[in-house]
PDB file of C-alpha atoms in Angstrom:
ATOM      1  CA  VAL A   1       0.000   0.000   0.000  1.00 76.00           C
ATOM      2  CA  GLY A   2       1.404   3.377  -1.017  1.00 87.00           C
ATOM      3  CA  THR A   3       2.066   6.411   1.174  1.00 91.00           C
ATOM      4  CA  GLU A   4      -0.828   8.379  -0.311  1.00 90.00           C
ATOM      5  CA  THR A   5      -3.224   5.494   0.337  1.00 90.00           C
ATOM      6  CA  LYS A   6      -2.024   5.211   3.966  1.00 89.00           C
ATOM      7  CA  THR A   7      -2.516   8.949   4.440  1.00 88.00           C
ATOM      8  CA  ASN A   8      -6.021   8.779   2.995  1.00 87.00           C
ATOM      9  CA  LEU A   9      -6.899   5.792   5.209  1.00 89.00           C
ATOM     10  CA  LYS A  10      -5.730   7.703   8.289  1.00 86.00           C
ATOM     11  CA  ILE A  11      -7.923  10.650   7.289  1.00 87.00           C
ATOM     12  CA  ILE A  12     -10.909   8.358   6.781  1.00 89.00           C
ATOM     13  CA  ASN A  13     -10.261   6.672  10.146  1.00 85.00           C
ATOM     14  CA  ARG A  14     -10.027  10.009  11.989  1.00 80.00           C
ATOM     15  CA  SER A  15     -13.191  11.215  10.261  1.00 83.00           C
ATOM     16  CA  GLY A  16     -14.998   8.040  11.299  1.00 83.00           C
ATOM     17  CA  GLU A  17     -13.839   8.454  14.907  1.00 78.00           C
ATOM     18  CA  HIS A  18     -14.998  12.081  14.872  1.00 71.00           C
ATOM     19  CA  LEU A  19     -18.408  11.080  13.525  1.00 81.00           C
ATOM     20  CA  LEU A  20     -18.703   8.333  16.159  1.00 81.00           C
ATOM     21  CA  ASN A  21     -17.904  10.882  18.889  1.00 78.00           C
ATOM     22  CA  ILE A  22     -20.606  13.207  17.581  1.00 78.00           C
ATOM     23  CA  ILE A  23     -23.152  10.374  17.507  1.00 83.00           C
ATOM     24  CA  ASN A  24     -22.216   9.331  21.056  1.00 81.00           C
ATOM     25  CA  ASP A  25     -22.555  12.950  22.249  1.00 80.00           C
ATOM     26  CA  VAL A  26     -26.025  13.238  20.705  1.00 85.00           C
ATOM     27  CA  LEU A  27     -27.050   9.929  22.282  1.00 84.00           C
ATOM     28  CA  ASP A  28     -25.714  11.011  25.701  1.00 84.00           C
ATOM     29  CA  MET A  29     -27.622  14.285  25.435  1.00 82.00           C
ATOM     30  CA  ALA A  30     -30.818  12.418  24.530  1.00 85.00           C
ATOM     31  CA  LYS A  31     -30.340  10.074  27.508  1.00 87.00           C
ATOM     32  CA  ILE A  32     -29.805  13.022  29.860  1.00 83.00           C
ATOM     33  CA  GLU A  33     -32.905  14.824  28.595  1.00 83.00           C
ATOM     34  CA  ALA A  34     -34.986  11.636  28.854  1.00 85.00           C
ATOM     35  CA  GLY A  35     -33.697  10.915  32.365  1.00 84.00           C
ATOM     36  CA  ARG A  36     -32.222   7.631  31.146  1.00 86.00           C
ATOM     37  CA  LEU A  37     -28.508   8.254  31.689  1.00 86.00           C
ATOM     38  CA  ARG A  38     -27.302   5.872  34.397  1.00 88.00           C
ATOM     39  CA  LEU A  39     -24.231   5.964  36.577  1.00 90.00           C
ATOM     40  CA  THR A  40     -22.025   2.937  37.137  1.00 91.00           C
ATOM     41  CA  GLN A  41     -20.645   2.922  40.667  1.00 94.00           C
ATOM     42  CA  GLU A  42     -17.224   1.321  40.907  1.00 95.00           C
ATOM     43  CA  THR A  43     -14.141   1.620  43.073  1.00 96.00           C
ATOM     44  CA  PHE A  44     -11.241   3.205  41.207  1.00 96.00           C
ATOM     45  CA  ASN A  45      -8.000   5.064  41.810  1.00 96.00           C
ATOM     46  CA  LEU A  46      -8.791   8.769  41.391  1.00 95.00           C
ATOM     47  CA  ARG A  47      -5.157   9.837  41.556  1.00 94.00           C
ATOM     48  CA  LEU A  48      -4.296   7.460  38.707  1.00 95.00           C
ATOM     49  CA  LEU A  49      -7.167   8.869  36.623  1.00 95.00           C
ATOM     50  CA  LEU A  50      -5.919  12.415  37.265  1.00 96.00           C
ATOM     51  CA  GLN A  51      -2.351  11.405  36.393  1.00 95.00           C
ATOM     52  CA  ASP A  52      -3.537   9.925  33.075  1.00 94.00           C
ATOM     53  CA  LEU A  53      -5.506  13.065  32.212  1.00 95.00           C
ATOM     54  CA  ALA A  54      -2.613  15.296  33.258  1.00 95.00           C
ATOM     55  CA  ALA A  55      -0.199  13.396  31.014  1.00 94.00           C
ATOM     56  CA  MET A  56      -2.577  13.622  28.064  1.00 93.00           C
ATOM     57  CA  PHE A  57      -3.377  17.325  28.417  1.00 94.00           C
ATOM     58  CA  ARG A  58       0.084  18.403  29.527  1.00 95.00           C
ATOM     59  CA  LEU A  59       1.366  17.080  26.190  1.00 92.00           C
ATOM     60  CA  ARG A  60      -1.317  18.947  24.218  1.00 92.00           C
ATOM     61  CA  ALA A  61      -0.666  22.148  26.169  1.00 96.00           C
ATOM     62  CA  ALA A  62       3.118  21.852  25.773  1.00 95.00           C
ATOM     63  CA  GLU A  63       2.697  21.639  21.993  1.00 94.00           C
ATOM     64  CA  LYS A  64       1.191  25.147  22.197  1.00 95.00           C
ATOM     65  CA  GLY A  65       3.711  26.434  24.749  1.00 96.00           C
ATOM     66  CA  VAL A  66       1.035  26.478  27.477  1.00 97.00           C
ATOM     67  CA  GLN A  67       1.748  25.412  31.069  1.00 97.00           C
ATOM     68  CA  PHE A  68      -0.514  22.700  32.510  1.00 97.00           C
ATOM     69  CA  GLU A  69      -0.738  22.000  36.235  1.00 97.00           C
ATOM     70  CA  VAL A  70      -2.864  19.717  38.429  1.00 96.00           C
ATOM     71  CA  ALA A  71      -3.370  20.233  42.159  1.00 96.00           C
ATOM     72  CA  VAL A  72      -5.288  17.903  44.470  1.00 95.00           C
ATOM     73  CA  SER A  73      -6.338  19.062  47.915  1.00 96.00           C
ATOM     74  CA  GLY A  74      -8.531  17.948  50.783  1.00 94.00           C
ATOM     75  CA  GLU A  75      -8.842  14.393  52.035  1.00 92.00           C
ATOM     76  CA  PRO A  76      -5.897  12.142  51.115  1.00 91.00           C
ATOM     77  CA  VAL A  77      -8.110   9.470  49.550  1.00 91.00           C
ATOM     78  CA  GLU A  78      -6.631   7.289  46.830  1.00 89.00           C
ATOM     79  CA  PHE A  79      -9.664   5.167  45.926  1.00 93.00           C
ATOM     80  CA  ILE A  80     -13.227   6.420  45.514  1.00 94.00           C
ATOM     81  CA  VAL A  81     -16.557   4.889  44.514  1.00 93.00           C
ATOM     82  CA  ALA A  82     -18.108   6.732  41.558  1.00 94.00           C
ATOM     83  CA  ASP A  83     -18.615   6.450  37.811  1.00 93.00           C
ATOM     84  CA  GLU A  84     -15.040   6.667  36.561  1.00 95.00           C
ATOM     85  CA  GLY A  85     -16.068   6.860  32.904  1.00 91.00           C
ATOM     86  CA  LYS A  86     -18.404   9.795  33.493  1.00 93.00           C
ATOM     87  CA  ILE A  87     -15.845  11.665  35.616  1.00 95.00           C
ATOM     88  CA  ARG A  88     -13.280  11.090  32.865  1.00 93.00           C
ATOM     89  CA  GLN A  89     -15.762  12.283  30.209  1.00 92.00           C
ATOM     90  CA  VAL A  90     -16.568  15.501  32.089  1.00 94.00           C
ATOM     91  CA  LEU A  91     -12.931  16.332  32.795  1.00 95.00           C
ATOM     92  CA  ILE A  92     -11.927  15.598  29.197  1.00 93.00           C
ATOM     93  CA  ASN A  93     -14.708  17.895  27.930  1.00 91.00           C
ATOM     94  CA  LEU A  94     -13.640  20.720  30.243  1.00 94.00           C
ATOM     95  CA  LEU A  95      -9.901  20.289  29.763  1.00 96.00           C
ATOM     96  CA  GLY A  96     -10.382  19.870  26.017  1.00 92.00           C
ATOM     97  CA  ASN A  97     -12.118  23.238  25.838  1.00 92.00           C
ATOM     98  CA  ALA A  98      -9.448  24.872  27.987  1.00 95.00           C
ATOM     99  CA  THR A  99      -6.712  23.445  25.771  1.00 95.00           C
ATOM    100  CA  LYS A 100      -8.537  24.324  22.569  1.00 91.00           C
ATOM    101  CA  PHE A 101      -9.064  27.973  23.484  1.00 92.00           C
ATOM    102  CA  THR A 102      -5.813  28.723  25.330  1.00 95.00           C
ATOM    103  CA  GLU A 103      -3.036  29.837  23.014  1.00 94.00           C
ATOM    104  CA  ARG A 104      -0.569  31.016  25.674  1.00 95.00           C
ATOM    105  CA  GLY A 105      -0.245  31.153  29.419  1.00 97.00           C
ATOM    106  CA  ARG A 106      -1.539  28.327  31.574  1.00 97.00           C
ATOM    107  CA  ILE A 107      -4.261  25.822  32.370  1.00 98.00           C
ATOM    108  CA  ASN A 108      -4.790  24.692  35.975  1.00 98.00           C
ATOM    109  CA  LEU A 109      -6.930  21.768  37.121  1.00 98.00           C
ATOM    110  CA  ARG A 110      -7.732  21.843  40.829  1.00 98.00           C
ATOM    111  CA  VAL A 111      -9.488  18.863  42.375  1.00 97.00           C
ATOM    112  CA  SER A 112     -10.634  18.828  45.989  1.00 96.00           C
ATOM    113  CA  LEU A 113     -12.023  15.985  48.060  1.00 95.00           C
ATOM    114  CA  ASP A 114     -13.950  16.892  51.202  1.00 95.00           C
ATOM    115  CA  TYR A 115     -16.447  15.146  53.424  1.00 92.00           C
ATOM    116  CA  ARG A 116     -19.901  16.709  53.386  1.00 90.00           C
ATOM    117  CA  ALA A 117     -23.307  15.796  54.847  1.00 83.00           C
ATOM    118  CA  ASN A 118     -23.760  12.180  55.960  1.00 84.00           C
ATOM    119  CA  HIS A 119     -19.972  11.679  55.721  1.00 86.00           C
ATOM    120  CA  ARG A 120     -20.159  11.514  51.925  1.00 89.00           C
ATOM    121  CA  LEU A 121     -16.961  12.310  50.090  1.00 91.00           C
ATOM    122  CA  TRP A 122     -17.520  15.199  47.693  1.00 93.00           C
ATOM    123  CA  MET A 123     -15.256  15.772  44.717  1.00 94.00           C
ATOM    124  CA  SER A 124     -15.118  19.109  42.986  1.00 95.00           C
ATOM    125  CA  ALA A 125     -13.005  20.127  40.020  1.00 96.00           C
ATOM    126  CA  GLN A 126     -12.109  23.637  38.932  1.00 97.00           C
ATOM    127  CA  ILE A 127     -10.379  24.493  35.685  1.00 96.00           C
ATOM    128  CA  GLU A 128      -8.776  27.874  35.219  1.00 97.00           C
ATOM    129  CA  ASP A 129      -7.086  29.010  32.036  1.00 97.00           C
ATOM    130  CA  THR A 130      -5.756  32.100  30.319  1.00 96.00           C
ATOM    131  CA  GLY A 131      -7.778  31.456  27.172  1.00 92.00           C
ATOM    132  CA  ILE A 132      -9.774  33.933  25.133  1.00 87.00           C
ATOM    133  CA  GLY A 133     -12.782  33.942  27.461  1.00 87.00           C
ATOM    134  CA  LEU A 134     -16.462  34.468  26.731  1.00 85.00           C
ATOM    135  CA  SER A 135     -18.736  37.475  26.607  1.00 84.00           C
ATOM    136  CA  GLU A 136     -21.486  37.735  29.248  1.00 88.00           C
ATOM    137  CA  GLU A 137     -24.081  36.761  26.628  1.00 88.00           C
ATOM    138  CA  GLU A 138     -22.071  33.664  25.671  1.00 86.00           C
ATOM    139  CA  GLN A 139     -21.666  32.739  29.347  1.00 85.00           C
ATOM    140  CA  SER A 140     -25.428  32.827  29.880  1.00 86.00           C
ATOM    141  CA  GLN A 141     -25.933  30.262  27.084  1.00 87.00           C
ATOM    142  CA  LEU A 142     -22.846  28.185  27.750  1.00 84.00           C
ATOM    143  CA  PHE A 143     -24.559  24.994  28.931  1.00 85.00           C
ATOM    144  CA  GLN A 144     -27.322  24.895  26.315  1.00 87.00           C
ATOM    145  CA  PRO A 145     -27.136  21.986  23.849  1.00 84.00           C
ATOM    146  CA  PHE A 146     -25.728  22.846  20.406  1.00 81.00           C
ATOM    147  CA  VAL A 147     -24.663  26.343  21.534  1.00 81.00           C
ATOM    148  CA  GLN A 148     -21.093  27.468  21.031  1.00 79.00           C
ATOM    149  CA  GLY A 149     -19.216  30.637  21.758  1.00 75.00           C
ATOM    150  CA  HIS A 150     -18.161  32.849  18.862  1.00 69.00           C
ATOM    151  CA  ALA A 151     -14.607  31.451  18.838  1.00 62.00           C
ATOM    152  CA  GLY A 152     -15.844  27.859  18.779  1.00 60.00           C
ATOM    153  CA  GLN A 153     -18.071  28.510  15.795  1.00 57.00           C
ATOM    154  CA  HIS A 154     -15.419  30.259  13.756  1.00 58.00           C
ATOM    155  CA  ARG A 155     -12.103  28.749  14.803  1.00 59.00           C
ATOM    156  CA  HIS A 156     -12.381  25.319  16.319  1.00 59.00           C
ATOM    157  CA  GLY A 157     -15.585  23.569  15.327  1.00 63.00           C
ATOM    158  CA  GLY A 158     -17.330  21.090  17.603  1.00 74.00           C
ATOM    159  CA  THR A 159     -20.963  20.268  18.234  1.00 78.00           C
ATOM    160  CA  GLY A 160     -21.734  22.484  21.208  1.00 82.00           C
ATOM    161  CA  LEU A 161     -22.715  19.436  23.271  1.00 85.00           C
ATOM    162  CA  GLY A 162     -19.681  18.894  25.518  1.00 87.00           C
ATOM    163  CA  LEU A 163     -20.588  21.399  28.226  1.00 90.00           C
ATOM    164  CA  ALA A 164     -24.288  20.527  28.157  1.00 89.00           C
ATOM    165  CA  ILE A 165     -23.412  16.847  28.644  1.00 89.00           C
ATOM    166  CA  SER A 166     -20.893  17.715  31.354  1.00 91.00           C
ATOM    167  CA  ARG A 167     -23.498  19.711  33.255  1.00 92.00           C
ATOM    168  CA  GLY A 168     -26.083  16.932  32.954  1.00 91.00           C
ATOM    169  CA  VAL A 169     -23.607  14.308  34.182  1.00 92.00           C
ATOM    170  CA  ALA A 170     -22.462  16.549  37.066  1.00 91.00           C
ATOM    171  CA  GLU A 171     -26.082  17.146  38.118  1.00 91.00           C
ATOM    172  CA  LEU A 172     -26.775  13.415  38.010  1.00 90.00           C
ATOM    173  CA  MET A 173     -23.737  12.729  40.200  1.00 90.00           C
ATOM    174  CA  SER A 174     -24.608  15.327  42.852  1.00 85.00           C
TER     175      SER A 174
END
């Protein structure tokens, strides 16, 4: 198989993966709206998950000359019981946006673990970046399905579902 054929096959494969991601996002959004999205409770190593995500996004950020840092605070818990896949999905959506729209400066992921009512461990994640930001009007529509900020529409593409799905998953987990 020639070089041009291999290149074309890679393009087709990436396009297929992109289309599959879009279909999965639409299906997740439909499940959230129908109240049919379910969580899978499992014990997993949160620190390992955060290390994996940090390695992935630190590499992407470094390619742009952007600093990427992760800080974990609160209870020194290594294993938690939650839906690892959904936590991963939400953090990837948020970090993906931060990486996509930050051309210089830094991206920080802060995760805290604290006990709340009924001795339940509560995880919160905060992402701060030096990206281009959003107008107040864009902020008010940020979590609506199929809505994107001006920069997303004109520079980076996407479906406008990532934040809506992330919000729905976060609400289901709380």
